[in-house]
Amino acid sequence: MTIWFSEFYSDTCKFDIAVKRHLHSEQTPFQRIDFFDSEEFGIFFTLDGYMMVTERDEFMYHDMIVHVPMAVNPDVKKVLVIGGGDGGTVRELTRYPGIEEIHMAEIDERVVRLCQQYLPVTAGKLDDPRVRLFFEDGVQFVKQRTDYYDLIIIDSTDPIGPGAGLFTVDFYRDCYKALNSKGILINQHESPFYEIDAVQMVKAHAKLKEVFEICMVYQFHMPTYASGHWLFGFSSKHFHPIKDHKREEWERLGLKTRYYNSDIHVGSFALPTYVREMLEQAAIEPEWK
Ligand code: SAM
């Protein structure tokens, strides 16, 4: 008998992965964590039944969340990752010798410990000497910093459960305050296709536009997320992701990447018309704050 992991994308549509073994399951004070092994995607884990990371396609997500901002400001020295408990974002950041300090504020220590056990491919660099782990709510953590980080990456779950606070205007304002005058904010920006994700995409963009001078959205292909089409937000006080793209400087670093390259960098900001229109119309409504 085959066991299947299923994630519903709408009431009438779901995605299934055949599971070889259910490796672990636990309920923490924050969420339910499950680890599975599969033929097609290798080891993967879910939070409250939602897909987070698979061995097979994690490189697409982690390349795009890190190398896009790093190719705009290769002089980044101080970075804060909010969420990101699987460690994949930190792993990519540690490849930059110029980065001096990487703080990670992850609410649930169990995600980190289990990823260190089952997903060393993403968690393997969390012991880099430049990395400091803070097992705290990112919403509170960011309030304590002013004018400090060059880059903040919100590597969050969806805006439900513990992740809800990471999608508010107040939180984005606190991130703005924690960034220095050239600071960049990257956020997990949901997806335009299924209604439930598209609503959150529009809301996040409307809120970020209230706070940041430069506010853009870029796309990437993510086979295990709903529709396979996913977005990150690029918000900044100073840098424009295309006009300030340091193509040659980044290429001189000689980093080998499987998804990101300098052409993808530029192309990822060219959004389909229906997505562009949804984002252009995004406007804040009082009850969203
Ligand atoms: N790549 C994944 C995705 O988009 O589905 C997300 C990566 S990571 C596993 C998300 C992490 O955010 C989780 O480990 C979760 O515990 C953490 N998280 C959720 N809410 C948080 C909060 N308020 N503060 C800090 N971390 C939070």
GROMACS .gro file of C-alpha atoms in nm, residues 47-235:
model
  189
   47LEU     CA    1   0.471   2.250   0.912
   48ASP     CA    2   0.103   2.215   0.997
   49GLY     CA    3   0.067   2.008   0.680
   50TYR     CA    4   0.220   2.270   0.447
   51MET     CA    5   0.526   2.187   0.241
   52MET     CA    6   0.839   2.372   0.356
   53VAL     CA    7   1.154   2.222   0.208
   54THR     CA    8   1.247   1.923  -0.007
   55GLU     CA    9   1.598   1.799  -0.081
   56ARG     CA   10   1.523   1.803  -0.453
   57ASP     CA   11   1.413   2.164  -0.513
   58GLU     CA   12   1.538   2.362  -0.211
   59PHE     CA   13   1.822   2.507  -0.418
   60MET     CA   14   1.576   2.705  -0.628
   61TYR     CA   15   1.427   2.881  -0.327
   62HIS     CA   16   1.754   2.940  -0.142
   63ASP     CA   17   1.944   3.062  -0.448
   64MET     CA   18   1.678   3.320  -0.524
   65ILE     CA   19   1.621   3.442  -0.170
   66VAL     CA   20   1.994   3.510  -0.116
   67HIS     CA   21   2.180   3.577  -0.441
   68VAL     CA   22   1.939   3.838  -0.579
   69PRO     CA   23   2.000   4.087  -0.293
   70MET     CA   24   2.370   3.992  -0.272
   71ALA     CA   25   2.419   4.076  -0.641
   72VAL     CA   26   2.264   4.418  -0.578
   73ASN     CA   27   2.481   4.492  -0.275
   74PRO     CA   28   2.783   4.257  -0.263
   75ASP     CA   29   2.915   4.467   0.030
   76VAL     CA   30   2.655   4.329   0.270
   77LYS     CA   31   2.819   4.264   0.608
   78LYS     CA   32   2.538   4.224   0.860
   79VAL     CA   33   2.237   4.005   0.783
   80LEU     CA   34   1.928   3.904   0.976
   81VAL     CA   35   1.728   3.598   0.871
   82ILE     CA   36   1.381   3.578   1.025
   83GLY     CA   37   1.243   3.224   1.030
   84GLY     CA   38   1.450   3.007   0.798
   85GLY     CA   39   1.481   2.722   1.051
   86ASP     CA   40   1.588   2.470   0.787
   87GLY     CA   41   1.914   2.665   0.748
   88GLY     CA   42   1.917   2.680   0.367
   89THR     CA   43   1.918   3.060   0.355
   90VAL     CA   44   2.201   3.077   0.608
   91ARG     CA   45   2.394   2.816   0.409
   92GLU     CA   46   2.388   3.035   0.097
   93LEU     CA   47   2.483   3.346   0.298
   94THR     CA   48   2.788   3.171   0.448
   95ARG     CA   49   2.931   3.135   0.097
   96TYR     CA   50   3.009   3.509   0.093
   97PRO     CA   51   3.344   3.573   0.263
   98GLY     CA   52   3.257   3.943   0.302
   99ILE     CA   53   2.960   3.877   0.530
  100GLU     CA   54   3.067   3.926   0.891
  101GLU     CA   55   2.756   3.858   1.093
  102ILE     CA   56   2.448   3.641   1.030
  103HIS     CA   57   2.172   3.652   1.290
  104MET     CA   58   1.883   3.408   1.259
  105ALA     CA   59   1.566   3.468   1.464
  106GLU     CA   60   1.365   3.146   1.446
  107ILE     CA   61   1.066   3.101   1.675
  108ASP     CA   62   1.081   2.720   1.693
  109GLU     CA   63   1.409   2.559   1.799
  110ARG     CA   64   1.269   2.214   1.717
  111VAL     CA   65   1.260   2.299   1.345
  112VAL     CA   66   1.632   2.372   1.357
  113ARG     CA   67   1.725   2.064   1.562
  114LEU     CA   68   1.521   1.830   1.341
  115CYS     CA   69   1.664   1.980   1.022
  116GLN     CA   70   2.013   1.929   1.163
  117GLN     CA   71   1.918   1.563   1.208
  118TYR     CA   72   1.722   1.494   0.887
  119LEU     CA   73   1.820   1.770   0.644
  120PRO     CA   74   2.194   1.839   0.684
  121VAL     CA   75   2.194   1.951   0.320
  122THR     CA   76   2.023   2.274   0.431
  123ALA     CA   77   2.117   2.290   0.802
  124GLY     CA   78   2.486   2.203   0.761
  125LYS     CA   79   2.622   2.558   0.790
  126LEU     CA   80   2.435   2.672   1.099
  127ASP     CA   81   2.756   2.616   1.298
  128ASP     CA   82   2.953   2.868   1.090
  129PRO     CA   83   3.128   3.101   1.341
  130ARG     CA   84   2.956   3.407   1.190
  131VAL     CA   85   2.610   3.264   1.263
  132ARG     CA   86   2.418   3.341   1.584
  133LEU     CA   87   2.089   3.166   1.645
  134PHE     CA   88   1.815   3.340   1.844
  135PHE     CA   89   1.517   3.121   1.927
  136GLU     CA   90   1.274   3.409   1.948
  137ASP     CA   91   0.971   3.551   1.773
  138GLY     CA   92   1.106   3.755   1.480
  139VAL     CA   93   0.838   4.018   1.543
  140GLN     CA   94   0.985   4.095   1.886
  141PHE     CA   95   1.349   4.043   1.785
  142VAL     CA   96   1.344   4.306   1.513
  143LYS     CA   97   1.196   4.570   1.745
  144GLN     CA   98   1.519   4.570   1.949
  145ARG     CA   99   1.745   4.680   1.659
  146THR     CA  100   1.792   5.020   1.494
  147ASP     CA  101   1.999   5.116   1.189
  148TYR     CA  102   2.197   4.792   1.205
  149TYR     CA  103   2.148   4.541   0.924
  150ASP     CA  104   2.245   4.570   0.557
  151LEU     CA  105   2.002   4.294   0.468
  152ILE     CA  106   1.699   4.135   0.634
  153ILE     CA  107   1.555   3.816   0.483
  154ILE     CA  108   1.209   3.708   0.598
  155ASP     CA  109   1.216   3.335   0.527
  156SER     CA  110   0.877   3.268   0.676
  157THR     CA  111   0.590   3.028   0.671
  158ASP     CA  112   0.257   3.150   0.531
  159PRO     CA  113   0.062   3.418   0.722
  160ILE     CA  114  -0.111   3.168   0.949
  161GLY     CA  115  -0.004   3.041   1.292
  162PRO     CA  116   0.326   3.184   1.420
  163GLY     CA  117   0.400   3.339   1.079
  164ALA     CA  118   0.100   3.576   1.083
  165GLY     CA  119   0.289   3.855   1.263
  166LEU     CA  120   0.552   3.855   0.987
  167PHE     CA  121   0.300   3.995   0.736
  168THR     CA  122   0.190   4.314   0.917
  169VAL     CA  123   0.266   4.679   0.840
  170ASP     CA  124   0.399   4.731   1.193
  171PHE     CA  125   0.647   4.447   1.147
  172TYR     CA  126   0.762   4.588   0.811
  173ARG     CA  127   0.810   4.929   0.979
  174ASP     CA  128   1.023   4.764   1.249
  175CYS     CA  129   1.232   4.596   0.978
  176TYR     CA  130   1.276   4.936   0.809
  177LYS     CA  131   1.403   5.078   1.139
  178ALA     CA  132   1.640   4.784   1.192
  179LEU     CA  133   1.796   4.833   0.847
  180ASN     CA  134   2.069   5.090   0.782
  181SER     CA  135   2.033   5.365   0.522
  182LYS     CA  136   2.120   5.128   0.234
  183GLY     CA  137   1.924   4.835   0.375
  184ILE     CA  138   1.740   4.572   0.168
  185LEU     CA  139   1.445   4.360   0.282
  186ILE     CA  140   1.360   4.033   0.107
  187ASN     CA  141   1.036   3.859   0.199
  188GLN     CA  142   0.856   3.535   0.115
  189HIS     CA  143   0.582   3.691  -0.099
  190GLU     CA  144   0.338   3.406  -0.168
  191SER     CA  145   0.205   3.332  -0.518
  192PRO     CA  146  -0.035   3.483  -0.772
  193PHE     CA  147  -0.221   3.174  -0.890
  194TYR     CA  148  -0.450   3.017  -0.631
  195GLU     CA  149  -0.690   3.258  -0.461
  196ILE     CA  150  -0.572   3.188  -0.105
  197ASP     CA  151  -0.208   3.276  -0.193
  198ALA     CA  152  -0.293   3.560  -0.432
  199VAL     CA  153  -0.484   3.748  -0.162
  200GLN     CA  154  -0.177   3.735   0.063
  201MET     CA  155   0.052   3.838  -0.223
  202VAL     CA  156  -0.152   4.153  -0.286
  203LYS     CA  157  -0.177   4.238   0.083
  204ALA     CA  158   0.197   4.198   0.141
  205HIS     CA  159   0.279   4.423  -0.154
  206ALA     CA  160   0.030   4.691  -0.049
  207LYS     CA  161   0.180   4.698   0.302
  208LEU     CA  162   0.543   4.705   0.190
  209LYS     CA  163   0.468   4.993  -0.050
  210GLU     CA  164   0.352   5.194   0.252
  211VAL     CA  165   0.690   5.155   0.419
  212PHE     CA  166   0.973   5.131   0.163
  213GLU     CA  167   1.092   5.376  -0.103
  214ILE     CA  168   1.165   5.095  -0.352
  215CYS     CA  169   0.932   4.801  -0.356
  216MET     CA  170   0.941   4.529  -0.624
  217VAL     CA  171   0.848   4.165  -0.666
  218TYR     CA  172   1.039   3.887  -0.841
  219GLN     CA  173   0.949   3.533  -0.938
  220PHE     CA  174   1.101   3.188  -0.946
  221HIS     CA  175   0.998   2.833  -1.023
  222MET     CA  176   0.928   2.615  -0.719
  223PRO     CA  177   0.788   2.272  -0.810
  224THR     CA  178   0.663   2.179  -0.461
  225TYR     CA  179   0.481   2.505  -0.381
  226ALA     CA  180   0.126   2.570  -0.498
  227SER     CA  181   0.117   2.621  -0.878
  228GLY     CA  182   0.499   2.599  -0.898
  229HIS     CA  183   0.515   2.977  -0.944
  230TRP     CA  184   0.637   3.163  -0.636
  231LEU     CA  185   0.747   3.517  -0.549
  232PHE     CA  186   0.985   3.707  -0.327
  233GLY     CA  187   0.960   4.076  -0.244
  234PHE     CA  188   1.258   4.312  -0.284
  235SER     CA  189   1.215   4.630  -0.080
   0.00000   0.00000   0.00000
